[in-house]
Structures are given as C-alpha cells and as structure tokens.
CSV table of C-alpha atoms and ligand atoms in Angstrom, one decimal:
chain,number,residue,atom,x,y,z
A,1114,UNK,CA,-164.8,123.9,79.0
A,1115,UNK,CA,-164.7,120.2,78.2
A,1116,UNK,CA,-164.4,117.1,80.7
A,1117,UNK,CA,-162.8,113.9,80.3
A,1118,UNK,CA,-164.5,111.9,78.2
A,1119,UNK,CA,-165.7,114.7,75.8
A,1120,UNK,CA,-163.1,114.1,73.3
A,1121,UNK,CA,-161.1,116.7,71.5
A,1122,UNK,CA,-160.9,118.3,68.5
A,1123,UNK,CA,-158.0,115.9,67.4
A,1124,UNK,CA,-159.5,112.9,69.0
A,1125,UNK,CA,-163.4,113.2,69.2
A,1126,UNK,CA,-165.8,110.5,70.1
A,1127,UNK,CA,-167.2,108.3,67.9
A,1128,UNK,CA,-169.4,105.7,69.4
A,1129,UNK,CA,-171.5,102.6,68.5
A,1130,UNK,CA,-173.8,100.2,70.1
A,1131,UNK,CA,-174.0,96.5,68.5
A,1132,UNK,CA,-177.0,96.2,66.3
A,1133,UNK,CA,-178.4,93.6,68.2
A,1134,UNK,CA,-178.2,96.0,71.6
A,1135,UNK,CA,-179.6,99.0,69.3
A,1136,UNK,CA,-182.7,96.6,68.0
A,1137,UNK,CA,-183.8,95.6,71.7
A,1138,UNK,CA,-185.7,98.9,71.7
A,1139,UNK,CA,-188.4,100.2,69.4
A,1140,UNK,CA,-186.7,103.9,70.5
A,1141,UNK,CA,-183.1,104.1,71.3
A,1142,UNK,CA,-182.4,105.4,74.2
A,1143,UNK,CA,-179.5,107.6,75.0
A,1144,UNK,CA,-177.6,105.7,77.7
A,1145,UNK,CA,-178.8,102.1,79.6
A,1146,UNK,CA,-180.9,102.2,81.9
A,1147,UNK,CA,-178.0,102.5,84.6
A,1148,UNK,CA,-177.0,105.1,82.9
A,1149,UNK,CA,-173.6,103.3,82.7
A,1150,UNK,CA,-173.8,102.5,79.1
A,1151,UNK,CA,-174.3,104.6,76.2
A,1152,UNK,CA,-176.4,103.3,73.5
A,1153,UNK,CA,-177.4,105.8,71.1
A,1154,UNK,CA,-174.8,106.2,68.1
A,1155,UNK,CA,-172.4,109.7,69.1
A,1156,UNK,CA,-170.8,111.1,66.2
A,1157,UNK,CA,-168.8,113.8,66.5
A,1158,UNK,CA,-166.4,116.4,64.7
A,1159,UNK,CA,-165.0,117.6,67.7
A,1160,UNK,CA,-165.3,117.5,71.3
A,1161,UNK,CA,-169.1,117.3,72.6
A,1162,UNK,CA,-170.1,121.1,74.1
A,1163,UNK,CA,-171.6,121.8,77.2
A,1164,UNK,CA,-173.5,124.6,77.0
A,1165,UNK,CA,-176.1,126.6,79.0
A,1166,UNK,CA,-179.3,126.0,78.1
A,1167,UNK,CA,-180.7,129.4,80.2
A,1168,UNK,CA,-178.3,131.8,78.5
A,1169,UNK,CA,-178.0,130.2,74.7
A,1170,UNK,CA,-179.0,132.2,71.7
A,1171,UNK,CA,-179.6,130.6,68.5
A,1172,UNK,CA,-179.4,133.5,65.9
A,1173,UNK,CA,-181.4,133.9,62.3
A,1174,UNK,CA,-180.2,135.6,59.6
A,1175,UNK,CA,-180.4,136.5,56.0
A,1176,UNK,CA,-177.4,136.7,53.9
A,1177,UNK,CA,-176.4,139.4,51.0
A,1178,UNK,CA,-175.9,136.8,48.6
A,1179,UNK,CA,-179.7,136.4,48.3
A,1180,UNK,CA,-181.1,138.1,45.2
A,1181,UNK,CA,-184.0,140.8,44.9
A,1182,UNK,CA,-186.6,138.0,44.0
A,1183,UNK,CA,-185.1,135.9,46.6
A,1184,UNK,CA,-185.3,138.1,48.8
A,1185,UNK,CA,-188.8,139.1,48.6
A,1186,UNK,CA,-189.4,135.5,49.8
A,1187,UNK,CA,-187.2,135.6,52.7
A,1188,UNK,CA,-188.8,138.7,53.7
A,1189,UNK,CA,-185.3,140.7,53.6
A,1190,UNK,CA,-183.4,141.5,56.1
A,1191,UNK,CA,-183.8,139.0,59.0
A,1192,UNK,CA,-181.6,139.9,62.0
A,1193,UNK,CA,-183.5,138.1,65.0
A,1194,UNK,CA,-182.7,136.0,68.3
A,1195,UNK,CA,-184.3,133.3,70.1
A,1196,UNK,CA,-183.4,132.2,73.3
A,1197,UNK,CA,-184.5,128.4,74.0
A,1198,UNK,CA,-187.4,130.1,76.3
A,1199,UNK,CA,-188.4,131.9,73.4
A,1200,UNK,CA,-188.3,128.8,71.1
A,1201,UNK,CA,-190.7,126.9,73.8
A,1202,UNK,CA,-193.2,130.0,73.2
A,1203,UNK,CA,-194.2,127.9,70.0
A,1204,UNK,CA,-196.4,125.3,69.3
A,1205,UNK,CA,-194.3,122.4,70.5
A,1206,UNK,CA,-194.1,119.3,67.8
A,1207,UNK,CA,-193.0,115.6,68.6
A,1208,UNK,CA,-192.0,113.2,65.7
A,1209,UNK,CA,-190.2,110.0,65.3
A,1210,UNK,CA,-187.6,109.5,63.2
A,1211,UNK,CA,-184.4,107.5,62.3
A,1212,UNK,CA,-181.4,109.9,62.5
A,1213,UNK,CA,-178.5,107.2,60.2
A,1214,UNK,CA,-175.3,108.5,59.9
A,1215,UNK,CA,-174.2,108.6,55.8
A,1216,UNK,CA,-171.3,106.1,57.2
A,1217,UNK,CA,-173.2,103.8,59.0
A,1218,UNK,CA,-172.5,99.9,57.1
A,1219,UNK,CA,-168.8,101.1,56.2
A,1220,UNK,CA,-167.4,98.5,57.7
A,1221,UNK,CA,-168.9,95.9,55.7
A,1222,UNK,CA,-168.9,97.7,52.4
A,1223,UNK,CA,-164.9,98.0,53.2
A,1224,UNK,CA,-164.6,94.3,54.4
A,1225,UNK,CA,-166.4,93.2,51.5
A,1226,UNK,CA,-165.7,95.4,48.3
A,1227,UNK,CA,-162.9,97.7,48.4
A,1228,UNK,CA,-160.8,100.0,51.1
A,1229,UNK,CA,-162.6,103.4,52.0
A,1230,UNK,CA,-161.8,106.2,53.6
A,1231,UNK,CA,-163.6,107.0,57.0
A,1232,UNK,CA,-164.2,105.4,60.6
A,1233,UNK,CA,-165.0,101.9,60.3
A,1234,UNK,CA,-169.2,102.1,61.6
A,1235,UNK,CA,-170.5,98.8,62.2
A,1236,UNK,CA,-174.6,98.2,61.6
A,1237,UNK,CA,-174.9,100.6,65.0
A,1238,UNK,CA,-174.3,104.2,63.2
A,1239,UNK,CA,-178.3,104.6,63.7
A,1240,UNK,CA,-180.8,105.3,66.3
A,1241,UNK,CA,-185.0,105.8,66.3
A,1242,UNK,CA,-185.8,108.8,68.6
A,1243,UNK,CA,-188.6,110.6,69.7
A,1244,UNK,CA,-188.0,114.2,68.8
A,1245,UNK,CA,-189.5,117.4,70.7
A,1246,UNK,CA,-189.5,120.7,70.0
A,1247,UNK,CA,-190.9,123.7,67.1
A,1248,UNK,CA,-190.8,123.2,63.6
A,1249,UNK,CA,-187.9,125.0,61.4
A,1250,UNK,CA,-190.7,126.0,59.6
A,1251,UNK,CA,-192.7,127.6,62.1
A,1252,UNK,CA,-189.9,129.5,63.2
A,1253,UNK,CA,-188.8,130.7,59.9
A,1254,UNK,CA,-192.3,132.1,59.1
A,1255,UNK,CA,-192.5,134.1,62.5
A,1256,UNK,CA,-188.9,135.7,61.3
A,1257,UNK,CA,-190.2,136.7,57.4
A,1258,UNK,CA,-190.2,133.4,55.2
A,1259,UNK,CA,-193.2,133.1,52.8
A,1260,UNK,CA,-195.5,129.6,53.0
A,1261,UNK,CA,-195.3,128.8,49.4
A,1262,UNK,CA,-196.9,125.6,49.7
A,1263,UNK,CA,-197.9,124.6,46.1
A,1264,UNK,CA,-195.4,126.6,45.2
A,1265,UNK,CA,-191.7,125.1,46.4
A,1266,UNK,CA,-190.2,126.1,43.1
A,1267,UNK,CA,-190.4,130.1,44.4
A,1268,UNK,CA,-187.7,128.6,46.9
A,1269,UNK,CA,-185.2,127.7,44.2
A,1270,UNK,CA,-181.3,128.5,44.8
A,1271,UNK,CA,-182.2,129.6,48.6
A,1272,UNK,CA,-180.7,127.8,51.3
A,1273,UNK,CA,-181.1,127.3,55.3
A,1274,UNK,CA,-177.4,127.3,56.6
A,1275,UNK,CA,-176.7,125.9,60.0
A,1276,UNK,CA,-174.0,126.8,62.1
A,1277,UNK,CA,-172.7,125.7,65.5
A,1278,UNK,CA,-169.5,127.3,67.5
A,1279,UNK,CA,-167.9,124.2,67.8
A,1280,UNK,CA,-164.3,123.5,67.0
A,1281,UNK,CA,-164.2,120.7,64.5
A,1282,UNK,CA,-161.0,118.6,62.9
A,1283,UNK,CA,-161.7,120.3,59.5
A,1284,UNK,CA,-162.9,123.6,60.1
A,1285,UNK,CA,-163.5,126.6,62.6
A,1286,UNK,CA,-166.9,125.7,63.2
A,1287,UNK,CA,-169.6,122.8,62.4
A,1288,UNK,CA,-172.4,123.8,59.4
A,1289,UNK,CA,-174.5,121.9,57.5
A,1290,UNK,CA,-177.1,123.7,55.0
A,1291,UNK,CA,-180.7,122.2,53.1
A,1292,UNK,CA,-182.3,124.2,50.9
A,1293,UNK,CA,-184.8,126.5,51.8
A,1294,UNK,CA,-187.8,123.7,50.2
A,1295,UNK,CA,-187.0,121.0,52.6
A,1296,UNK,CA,-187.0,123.6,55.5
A,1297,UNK,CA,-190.3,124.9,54.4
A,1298,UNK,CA,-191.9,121.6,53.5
A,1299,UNK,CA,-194.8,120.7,55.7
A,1300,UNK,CA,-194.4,116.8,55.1
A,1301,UNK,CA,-190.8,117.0,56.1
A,1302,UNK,CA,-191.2,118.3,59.5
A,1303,UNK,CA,-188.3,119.3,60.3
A,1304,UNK,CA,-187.4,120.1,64.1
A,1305,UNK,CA,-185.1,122.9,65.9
A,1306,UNK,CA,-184.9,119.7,68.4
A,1307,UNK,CA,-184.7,120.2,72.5
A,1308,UNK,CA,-185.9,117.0,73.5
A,1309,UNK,CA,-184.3,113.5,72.6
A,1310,UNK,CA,-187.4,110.3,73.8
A,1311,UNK,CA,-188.9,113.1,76.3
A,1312,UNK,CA,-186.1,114.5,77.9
A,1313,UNK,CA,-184.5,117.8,77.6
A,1314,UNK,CA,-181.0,116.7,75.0
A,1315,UNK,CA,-178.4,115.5,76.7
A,1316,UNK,CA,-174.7,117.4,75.8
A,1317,UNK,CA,-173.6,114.4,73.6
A,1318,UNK,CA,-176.6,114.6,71.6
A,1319,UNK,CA,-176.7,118.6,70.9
A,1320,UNK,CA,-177.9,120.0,74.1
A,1321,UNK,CA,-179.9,122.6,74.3
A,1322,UNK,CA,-180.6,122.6,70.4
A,1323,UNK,CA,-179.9,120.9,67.6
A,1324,UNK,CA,-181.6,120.8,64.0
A,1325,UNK,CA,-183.2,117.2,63.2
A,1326,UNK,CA,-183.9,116.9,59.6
A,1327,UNK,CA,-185.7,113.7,59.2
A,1328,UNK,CA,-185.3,111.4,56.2
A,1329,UNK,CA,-181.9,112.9,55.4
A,1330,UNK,CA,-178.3,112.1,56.4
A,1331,UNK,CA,-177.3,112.9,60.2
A,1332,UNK,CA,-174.7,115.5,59.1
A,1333,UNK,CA,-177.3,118.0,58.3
A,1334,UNK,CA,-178.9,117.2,61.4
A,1335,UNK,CA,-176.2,119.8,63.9
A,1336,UNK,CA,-176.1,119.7,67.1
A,1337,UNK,CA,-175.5,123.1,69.3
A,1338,UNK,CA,-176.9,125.0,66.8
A,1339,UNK,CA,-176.3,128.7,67.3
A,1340,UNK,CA,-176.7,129.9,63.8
A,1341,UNK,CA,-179.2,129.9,60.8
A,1342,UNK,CA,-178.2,131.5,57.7
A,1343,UNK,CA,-180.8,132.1,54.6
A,1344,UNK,CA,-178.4,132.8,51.9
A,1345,UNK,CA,-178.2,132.2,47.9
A,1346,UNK,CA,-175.7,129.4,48.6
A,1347,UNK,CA,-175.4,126.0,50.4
A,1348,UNK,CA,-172.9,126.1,53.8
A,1349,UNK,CA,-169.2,127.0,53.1
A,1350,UNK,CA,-168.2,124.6,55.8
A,1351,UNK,CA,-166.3,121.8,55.1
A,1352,UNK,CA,-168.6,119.3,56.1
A,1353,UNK,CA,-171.2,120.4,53.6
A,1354,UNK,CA,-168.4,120.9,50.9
A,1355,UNK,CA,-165.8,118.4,51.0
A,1356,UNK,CA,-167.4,115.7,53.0
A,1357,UNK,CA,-170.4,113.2,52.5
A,1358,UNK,CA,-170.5,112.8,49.3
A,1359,UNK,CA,-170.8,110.0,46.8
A,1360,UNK,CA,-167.7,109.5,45.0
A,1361,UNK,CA,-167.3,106.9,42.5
A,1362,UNK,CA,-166.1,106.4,38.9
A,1363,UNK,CA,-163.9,108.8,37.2
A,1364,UNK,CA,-163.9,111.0,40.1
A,1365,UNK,CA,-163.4,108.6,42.7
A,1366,UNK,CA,-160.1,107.8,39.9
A,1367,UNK,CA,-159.0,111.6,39.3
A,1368,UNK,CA,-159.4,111.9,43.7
A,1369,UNK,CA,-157.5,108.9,44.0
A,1370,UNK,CA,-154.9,109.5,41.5
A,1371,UNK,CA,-153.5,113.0,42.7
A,1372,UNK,CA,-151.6,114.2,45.5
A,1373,UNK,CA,-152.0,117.6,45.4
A,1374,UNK,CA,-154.9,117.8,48.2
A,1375,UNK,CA,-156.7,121.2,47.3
A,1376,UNK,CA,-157.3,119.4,44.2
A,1377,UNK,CA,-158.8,116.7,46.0
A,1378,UNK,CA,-160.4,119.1,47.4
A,1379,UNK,CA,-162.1,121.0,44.6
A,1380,UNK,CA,-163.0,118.6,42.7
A,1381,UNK,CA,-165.5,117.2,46.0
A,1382,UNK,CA,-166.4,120.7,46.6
A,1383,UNK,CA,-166.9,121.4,42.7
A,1384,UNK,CA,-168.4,118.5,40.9
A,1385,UNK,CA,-170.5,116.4,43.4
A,1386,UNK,CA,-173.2,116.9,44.8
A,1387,UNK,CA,-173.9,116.9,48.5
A,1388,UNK,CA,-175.4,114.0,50.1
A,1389,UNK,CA,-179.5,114.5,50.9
A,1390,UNK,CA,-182.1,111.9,51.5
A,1391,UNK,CA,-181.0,108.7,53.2
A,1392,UNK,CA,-181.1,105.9,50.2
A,1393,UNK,CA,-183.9,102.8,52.0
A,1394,UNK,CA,-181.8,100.1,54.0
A,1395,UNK,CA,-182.7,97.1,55.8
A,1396,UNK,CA,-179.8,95.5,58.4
A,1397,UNK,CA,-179.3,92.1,59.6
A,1398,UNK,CA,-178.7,92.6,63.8
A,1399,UNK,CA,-179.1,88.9,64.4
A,1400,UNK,CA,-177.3,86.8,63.8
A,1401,UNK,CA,-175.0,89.7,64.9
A,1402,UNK,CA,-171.5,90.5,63.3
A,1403,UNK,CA,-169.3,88.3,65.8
A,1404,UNK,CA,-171.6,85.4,65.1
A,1405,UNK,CA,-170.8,82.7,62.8
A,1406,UNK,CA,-173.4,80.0,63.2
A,1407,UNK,CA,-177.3,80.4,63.3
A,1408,UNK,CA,-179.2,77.3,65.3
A,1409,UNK,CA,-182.5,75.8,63.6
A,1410,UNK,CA,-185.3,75.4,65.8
A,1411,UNK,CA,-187.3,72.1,66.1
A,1412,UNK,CA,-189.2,73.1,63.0
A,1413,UNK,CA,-186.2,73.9,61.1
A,1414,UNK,CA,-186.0,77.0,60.8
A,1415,UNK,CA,-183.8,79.9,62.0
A,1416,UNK,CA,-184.3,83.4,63.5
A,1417,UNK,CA,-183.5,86.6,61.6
A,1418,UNK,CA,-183.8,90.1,62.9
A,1419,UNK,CA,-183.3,93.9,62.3
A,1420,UNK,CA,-183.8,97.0,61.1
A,1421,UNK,CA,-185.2,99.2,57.9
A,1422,UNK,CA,-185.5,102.6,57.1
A,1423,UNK,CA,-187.4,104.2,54.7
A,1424,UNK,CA,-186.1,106.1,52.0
A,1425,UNK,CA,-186.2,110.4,52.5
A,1426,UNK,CA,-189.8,110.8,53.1
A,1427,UNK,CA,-191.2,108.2,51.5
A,1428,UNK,CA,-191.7,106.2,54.7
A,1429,UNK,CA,-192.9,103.9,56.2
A,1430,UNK,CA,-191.2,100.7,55.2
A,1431,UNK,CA,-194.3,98.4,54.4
A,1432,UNK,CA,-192.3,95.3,54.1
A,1433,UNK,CA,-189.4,93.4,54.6
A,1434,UNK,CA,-188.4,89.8,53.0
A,1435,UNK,CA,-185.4,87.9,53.8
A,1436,UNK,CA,-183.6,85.2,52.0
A,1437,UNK,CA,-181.1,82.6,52.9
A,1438,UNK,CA,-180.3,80.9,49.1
A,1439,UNK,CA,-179.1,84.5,47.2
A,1440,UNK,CA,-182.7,85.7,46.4
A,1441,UNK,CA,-184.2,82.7,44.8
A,1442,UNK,CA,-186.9,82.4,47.6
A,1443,UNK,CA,-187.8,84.9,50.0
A,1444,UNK,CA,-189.8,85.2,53.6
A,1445,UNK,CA,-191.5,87.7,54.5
A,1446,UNK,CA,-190.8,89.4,57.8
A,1447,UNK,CA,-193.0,90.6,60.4
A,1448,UNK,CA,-192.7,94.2,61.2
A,1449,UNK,CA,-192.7,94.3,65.0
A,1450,UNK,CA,-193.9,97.6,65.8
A,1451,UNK,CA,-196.5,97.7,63.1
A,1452,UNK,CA,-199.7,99.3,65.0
A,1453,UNK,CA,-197.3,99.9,68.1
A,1454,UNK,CA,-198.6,103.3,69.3
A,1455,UNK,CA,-195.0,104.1,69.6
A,1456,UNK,CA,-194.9,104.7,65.8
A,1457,UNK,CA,-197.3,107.6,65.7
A,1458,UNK,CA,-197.1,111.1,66.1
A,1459,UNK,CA,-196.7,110.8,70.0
A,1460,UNK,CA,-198.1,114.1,71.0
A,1461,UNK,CA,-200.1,115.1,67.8
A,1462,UNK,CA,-202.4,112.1,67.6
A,1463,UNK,CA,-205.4,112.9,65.7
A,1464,UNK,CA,-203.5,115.8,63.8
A,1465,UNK,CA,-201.6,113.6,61.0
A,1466,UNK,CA,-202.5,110.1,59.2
A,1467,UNK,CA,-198.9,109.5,59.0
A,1468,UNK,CA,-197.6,106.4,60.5
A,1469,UNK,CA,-193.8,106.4,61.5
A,1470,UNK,CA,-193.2,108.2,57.7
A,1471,UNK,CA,-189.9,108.6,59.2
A,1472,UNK,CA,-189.2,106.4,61.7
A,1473,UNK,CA,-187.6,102.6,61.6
A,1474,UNK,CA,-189.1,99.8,61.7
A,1475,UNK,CA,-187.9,96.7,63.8
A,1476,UNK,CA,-188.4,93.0,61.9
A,1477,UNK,CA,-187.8,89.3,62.6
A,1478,UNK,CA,-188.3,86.4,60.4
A,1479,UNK,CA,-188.1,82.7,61.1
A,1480,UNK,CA,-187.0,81.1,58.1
A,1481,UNK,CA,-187.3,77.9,57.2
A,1482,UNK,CA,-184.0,75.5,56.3
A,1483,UNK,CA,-184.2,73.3,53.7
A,1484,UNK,CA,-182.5,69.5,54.5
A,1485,UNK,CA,-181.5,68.1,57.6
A,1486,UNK,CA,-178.2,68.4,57.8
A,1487,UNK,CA,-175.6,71.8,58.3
A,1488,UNK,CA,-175.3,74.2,55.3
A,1489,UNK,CA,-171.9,76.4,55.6
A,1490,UNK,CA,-171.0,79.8,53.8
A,1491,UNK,CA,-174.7,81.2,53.8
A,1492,UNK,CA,-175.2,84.4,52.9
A,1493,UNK,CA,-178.4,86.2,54.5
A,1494,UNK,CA,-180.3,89.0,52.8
A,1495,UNK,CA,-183.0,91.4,53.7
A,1496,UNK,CA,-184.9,93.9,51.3
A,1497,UNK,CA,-187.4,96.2,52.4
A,1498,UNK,CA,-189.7,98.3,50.5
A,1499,UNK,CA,-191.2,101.4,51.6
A,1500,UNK,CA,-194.7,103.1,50.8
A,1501,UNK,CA,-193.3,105.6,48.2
A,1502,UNK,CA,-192.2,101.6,46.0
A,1503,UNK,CA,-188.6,102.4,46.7
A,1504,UNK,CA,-186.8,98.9,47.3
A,1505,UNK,CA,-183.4,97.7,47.4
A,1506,UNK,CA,-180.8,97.1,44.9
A,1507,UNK,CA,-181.0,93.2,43.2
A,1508,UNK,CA,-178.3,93.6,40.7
A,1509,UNK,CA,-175.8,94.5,43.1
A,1510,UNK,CA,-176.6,92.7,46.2
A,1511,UNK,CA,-173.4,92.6,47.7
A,1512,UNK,CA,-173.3,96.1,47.4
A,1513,UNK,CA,-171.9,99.0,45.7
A,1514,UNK,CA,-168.3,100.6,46.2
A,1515,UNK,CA,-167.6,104.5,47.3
A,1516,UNK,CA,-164.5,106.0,48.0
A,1517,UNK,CA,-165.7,107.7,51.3
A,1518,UNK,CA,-167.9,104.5,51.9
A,1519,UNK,CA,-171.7,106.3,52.9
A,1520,UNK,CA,-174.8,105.4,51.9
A,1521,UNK,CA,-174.2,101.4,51.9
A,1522,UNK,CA,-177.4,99.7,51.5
A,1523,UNK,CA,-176.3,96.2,50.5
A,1524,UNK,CA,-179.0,93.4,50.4
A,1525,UNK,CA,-176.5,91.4,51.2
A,1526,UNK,CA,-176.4,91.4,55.4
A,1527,UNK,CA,-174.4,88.7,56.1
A,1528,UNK,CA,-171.8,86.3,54.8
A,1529,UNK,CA,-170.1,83.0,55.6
A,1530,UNK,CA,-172.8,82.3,58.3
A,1531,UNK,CA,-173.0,78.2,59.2
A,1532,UNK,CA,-176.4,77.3,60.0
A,1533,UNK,CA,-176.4,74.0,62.2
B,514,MTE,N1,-172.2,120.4,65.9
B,514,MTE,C1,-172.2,119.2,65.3
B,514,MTE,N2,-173.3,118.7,64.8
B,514,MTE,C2,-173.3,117.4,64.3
B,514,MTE,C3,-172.0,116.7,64.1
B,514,MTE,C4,-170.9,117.3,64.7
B,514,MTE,O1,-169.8,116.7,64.6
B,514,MTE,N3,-171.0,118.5,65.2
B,514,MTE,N4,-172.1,115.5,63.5
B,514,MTE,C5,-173.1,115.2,62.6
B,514,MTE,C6,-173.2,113.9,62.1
B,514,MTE,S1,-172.1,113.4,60.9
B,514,MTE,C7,-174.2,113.0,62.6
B,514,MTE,S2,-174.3,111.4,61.9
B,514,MTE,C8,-175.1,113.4,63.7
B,514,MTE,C9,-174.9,112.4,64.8
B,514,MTE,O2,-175.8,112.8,65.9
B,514,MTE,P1,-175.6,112.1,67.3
B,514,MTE,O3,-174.2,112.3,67.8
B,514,MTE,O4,-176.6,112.7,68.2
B,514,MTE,O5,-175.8,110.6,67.1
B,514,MTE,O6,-174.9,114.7,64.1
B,514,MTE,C10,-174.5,115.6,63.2
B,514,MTE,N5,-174.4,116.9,63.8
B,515,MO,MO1,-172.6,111.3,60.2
C-alpha cells in the first residue's frame, strides 16, 4: 500500500536537488537535516514501495536458457532464498560511489542542441553515497558461481538479471541485468545494498535492498530487489530493452521517422546496445543555473565550483581545469576532498589502496579575469580527467545530441554568464 506522496504508477516521483544544494556535502544525504527536505536525486518508474524489511525474500535463480558450458560455471541449477537476516550473515562491505542517472544534464543538452525525449534533469540527477551491505559477488559464489578471476572470458553470454515487484509505467515489473563479468569482478564491487551513508535504506531509496552497481548508470542499480536471475540473456524488461540507450544517427532518423511504435520499438530493443559504464563528467554547480552574473573578487578573479565523476571504474578523477575564454587557457581546480578520509573505503581501511575509484569528487577554482571592466556572454567550461587518462570531449564542447538525451557530458557548463 502506498501513501501520499509515493507517487503512482502513472505519475511517479521524480526529484532533484539544485547542484549547488547537492555540492554542499562531500556525501549526499537522503533528506536535510530537518528531515523536511529531500536532497538526494529520487528517480522512479513507479510509485516508491514500502516494504518489510523482517519478512522480505530476495530470490536467486538460474535460468534454462543457460547452456551446458554455461552452466557448469553457474553451478546449475540455483534455486535459493535469502532473507535480509541471512544477507547480514556475510562479510558486510562499505564503498563510496556516485550513483548518476543516464539522464542527468538533459536539460541543458535539450536547451542547448536539439529537443529530446525524457524528464527534463537539471545538474542534480546525481548523488555520492556511502554504501553498506555484501558483495553480489560474494553472494553469488555461496549460491554455485565459479571465481574465474583471470579468467572473465569463461563468463561470456551469461547475465545477472534483476528484478523487483514493482509496478512500473512500461512494464509489469522493474529489471535491469549486467553481465555475469561485472557481477563477478572484484574491482567492481558491486553491492546487494541495505544501507544508504550508515543507515538502514530509506523506502525512496530501495528499502530493504537494492543492487548498487558502481561506475555504471543508475538504472541497473534497482531498488526493492526481489529477484536475481543468471540466464543466457540480458533482462527482458523494458527498461533494459527499450530504454537508456544511445540513439543517434541513422537510427535516431529511422526512430524518428515512423509511427508505427513496435517498430520504434524493435529497432531500440534490436540494434543498440544497452547503456553500461557512466561516460567521465565534470558539472558547473556555481555559478548555478538561475544565475546569470558571476562577481570578481578584489584580485579579479571569480569562483567556480562542482562536481566530476570518473568514468566506469577507472576512477578517481585526478584533475579538473576550468576555463572562461572557450579552452584557450585553463585553471586548474582544487579537488576538495582529495585526502578527505571520507573518500576511502570507510569500513575496510587497510584492506584496498583504492581511493574513491568510484566516488565524486567536489572542486572549486578561482579564476582569474582578464581587464577591468565587465565581459558578457561567457561561456564556462570544466574538463576532468580521471586515473584510467579518460578526459572529456574537445571537439564537441558544447556537447553532443541523443534522441533520448543520457549520457551528456558537455565541457561546456555554462553559457551567457556576465561576469561584473
Ligand atoms: N525498482 C526500481 N529500481 C530503480 C528504478 C525504478 O524506477 N524502480 N529507477 C532506476 C533509475 S533509472 C535510477 S537513476 C536509480 C535512482 O536511484 P534513487 O531513486 O535512489 O536516486 O534507481 C534505479 N533503480
Ligand atoms: Mo536513471
């Protein structure tokens, strides 16, 4: 049974904080500290479950589509239930990551290039969390699942489905799937989540479990899960099928230029492939959207701020530079949290080397202005670069146009700003 204020499946909720709210705080938190206002991104397919953490089951389960081979390395037939008190029998794992929704940036991607299809997210479709709770992998080698470390390519064509009883606009249910490598890959660490910043989930966030797959866009990442599947194919649910996915070019055309919707239809669910890692992104939060003019301090120069994320796994972001003239000369930020003991491995300290691999990091810049008097229509950028060398698009700094509008990762933050 739902409350007021839970949404529906026609109408669900779909929330935002400002970016400059989101980057006051190294981890996000949930809801202020009144508990009056929610910060933390909420998105939602349908209306946010309230379930009971004392009698939920999350079931694990191979699938008949796995072959002979594959099935050797699932350790066929897996049939098995936790409840969450069984789940908190394992060794219990914290990490911090970045969950980013795939739409987060549409607004300014449609504002700026082209209409797209899908709500219109600010800068605020993101949050940084401390995670608690086992590792998928963990879990999926006490059910039958070979370690094949060294070996990933045994896990070929077999992948982990997740599946959560919730009513969604689309479909009968929300699912999400990753293949069976990710789920196994000890670098990855991926979470069957109960804990959101040290607190048991709250019901907007997935309460009493949801999957956190960090690195990798928040739609695989489902809340309420009830359900994993190891099967020879990715999720039949529409969310995994027909939905976050890259579409541009010819097939953005051919989408575009037909009305017949189960074409639409198949040629998402047919000839693209689903959206994975996040892409590395770096955000302006301040100056924020709604304002237009930046003040110079008495040495001339202006405050910047924000966020970056890393690309996948290939975290952390190492650096951040920021420009004011379109690229010709660039400052480099300082990453606030660099050191902070936030950005480790809060309960595992001594156990990994890894730094925030998947977590944001927060930056400001002070950036000098050349002249004296006021410059209008400035355009600020930021680039980050992570440790893995990824770093942002320069020929296309405005940006790059899909039809569903995910994955935007513009150096181009702002435009038309007046600095004065
Ligand atoms: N069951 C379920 N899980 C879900 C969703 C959903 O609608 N239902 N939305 C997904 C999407 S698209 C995102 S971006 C994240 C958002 O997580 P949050 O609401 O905790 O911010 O949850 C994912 N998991
Ligand atoms: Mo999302």
């Amino acid at each position: 049974m739902g409350t007021v204020g839970d949404g529906s499946v026609e109408e669900p909720i779909n929330r935002e904080p400002d970016a400059e709210t989101l980057t006051n705080s190294f981890l996000t938190p949930s809801k202020s500290q009144s508990g009056s206002k929610h910060i933390a991104y909420e998105r939602n397919h349908g209306p946010i479950q309230h379930l009971d953490g004392d009698t939920h089951k999350l079931t694990i389960k191979s699938d008949a589509s796995l072959s002979a081979a594959q099935s050797t390395i699932v350790g066929k037939p897996i049939n098995t239930t936790f409840s969450i008190s069984d789940l908190s029998q394992f060794h219990q794992h914290d990490i911090v990551a970045a969950l980013q929704c795939a739409g987060n940036r549409r607004h300014s991607m449609r504002a700026r290039l082209d209409e797209v299809q899908g709500i219109d997210w600010g800068n605020g479709a993101v949050m940084n969390a401390q995670w608690g709770g086992v590792l998928l992998r963990d879990v999926l080698e006490r059910v039958g699942v070979q370690a094949e470390d060294g070996r990933a390519d045994t896990y070929d064509g077999i992948h982990v489905q997740f599946h959560s009883s919730q009513p969604t606009q689309e479909d009968d249910y929300y699912g999400a799937s990753i293949p069976l490598s990710v789920a196994m890959d000890a670098e990855r660490e991926c979470l069957l989540a109960t804990h959101m910043n040290g607190s048991p989930l709250t019901p907007e966030h997935g309460y009493p479990l949801r999957v956190i797959v960090p690195g990798i866009i928040g739609a695989r990442s489902v809340k309420w899960l009830d359900g994993i599947t190891l099967a020879a194919e990715e999720s039949s649910n529409h969310y995994q099928k027909r939905d976050y996915k890259i579409l541009k070019g010819d097939i953005a055309q051919r989408i575009q230029e037909t009305d017949d919707e189960e074409e639409k239809g198949r040629i998402m669910q047919d000839e693209v492939k689903p959206m994975g890692d996040n892409p590395i992104n770096c955000v302006v939060a301040v100056p924020s959207e709604k304002s237009a003019t930046l003040e110079k301090d008495e040495d001339g120069r202006v405050m910047v701020k924000g966020y970056a994320i890393p690309q996948g796994k290939d975290g952390p972001v190492m650096k951040v530079e920021v420009s004011i003239d379109r690229g010709n000369t660039w400052h480099e930020a300082s990453i606030l949290d660099d050191g902070d003991e936030n950005t480790t491995h809060p309960s595992n300290k001594g156990t990994t080397s890894e730094r925030g691999k998947f977590s944001w990091v927060l930056w400001d810049c002070h950036v000098p202005v050349d002249g004296e008097g006021d410059v209008e229509d400035v355009s600020i950028w930021s680039k980050a670069t992570d440790r893995g060398g990824n770093t942002m698009d320069m020929q296309h700094p405005e940006g790059e146009w899909n039809l569903r509008g995910v994955g935007f990762n513009a150096v181009e933050g702002r435009r038309g700003v007046k600095i004065v």
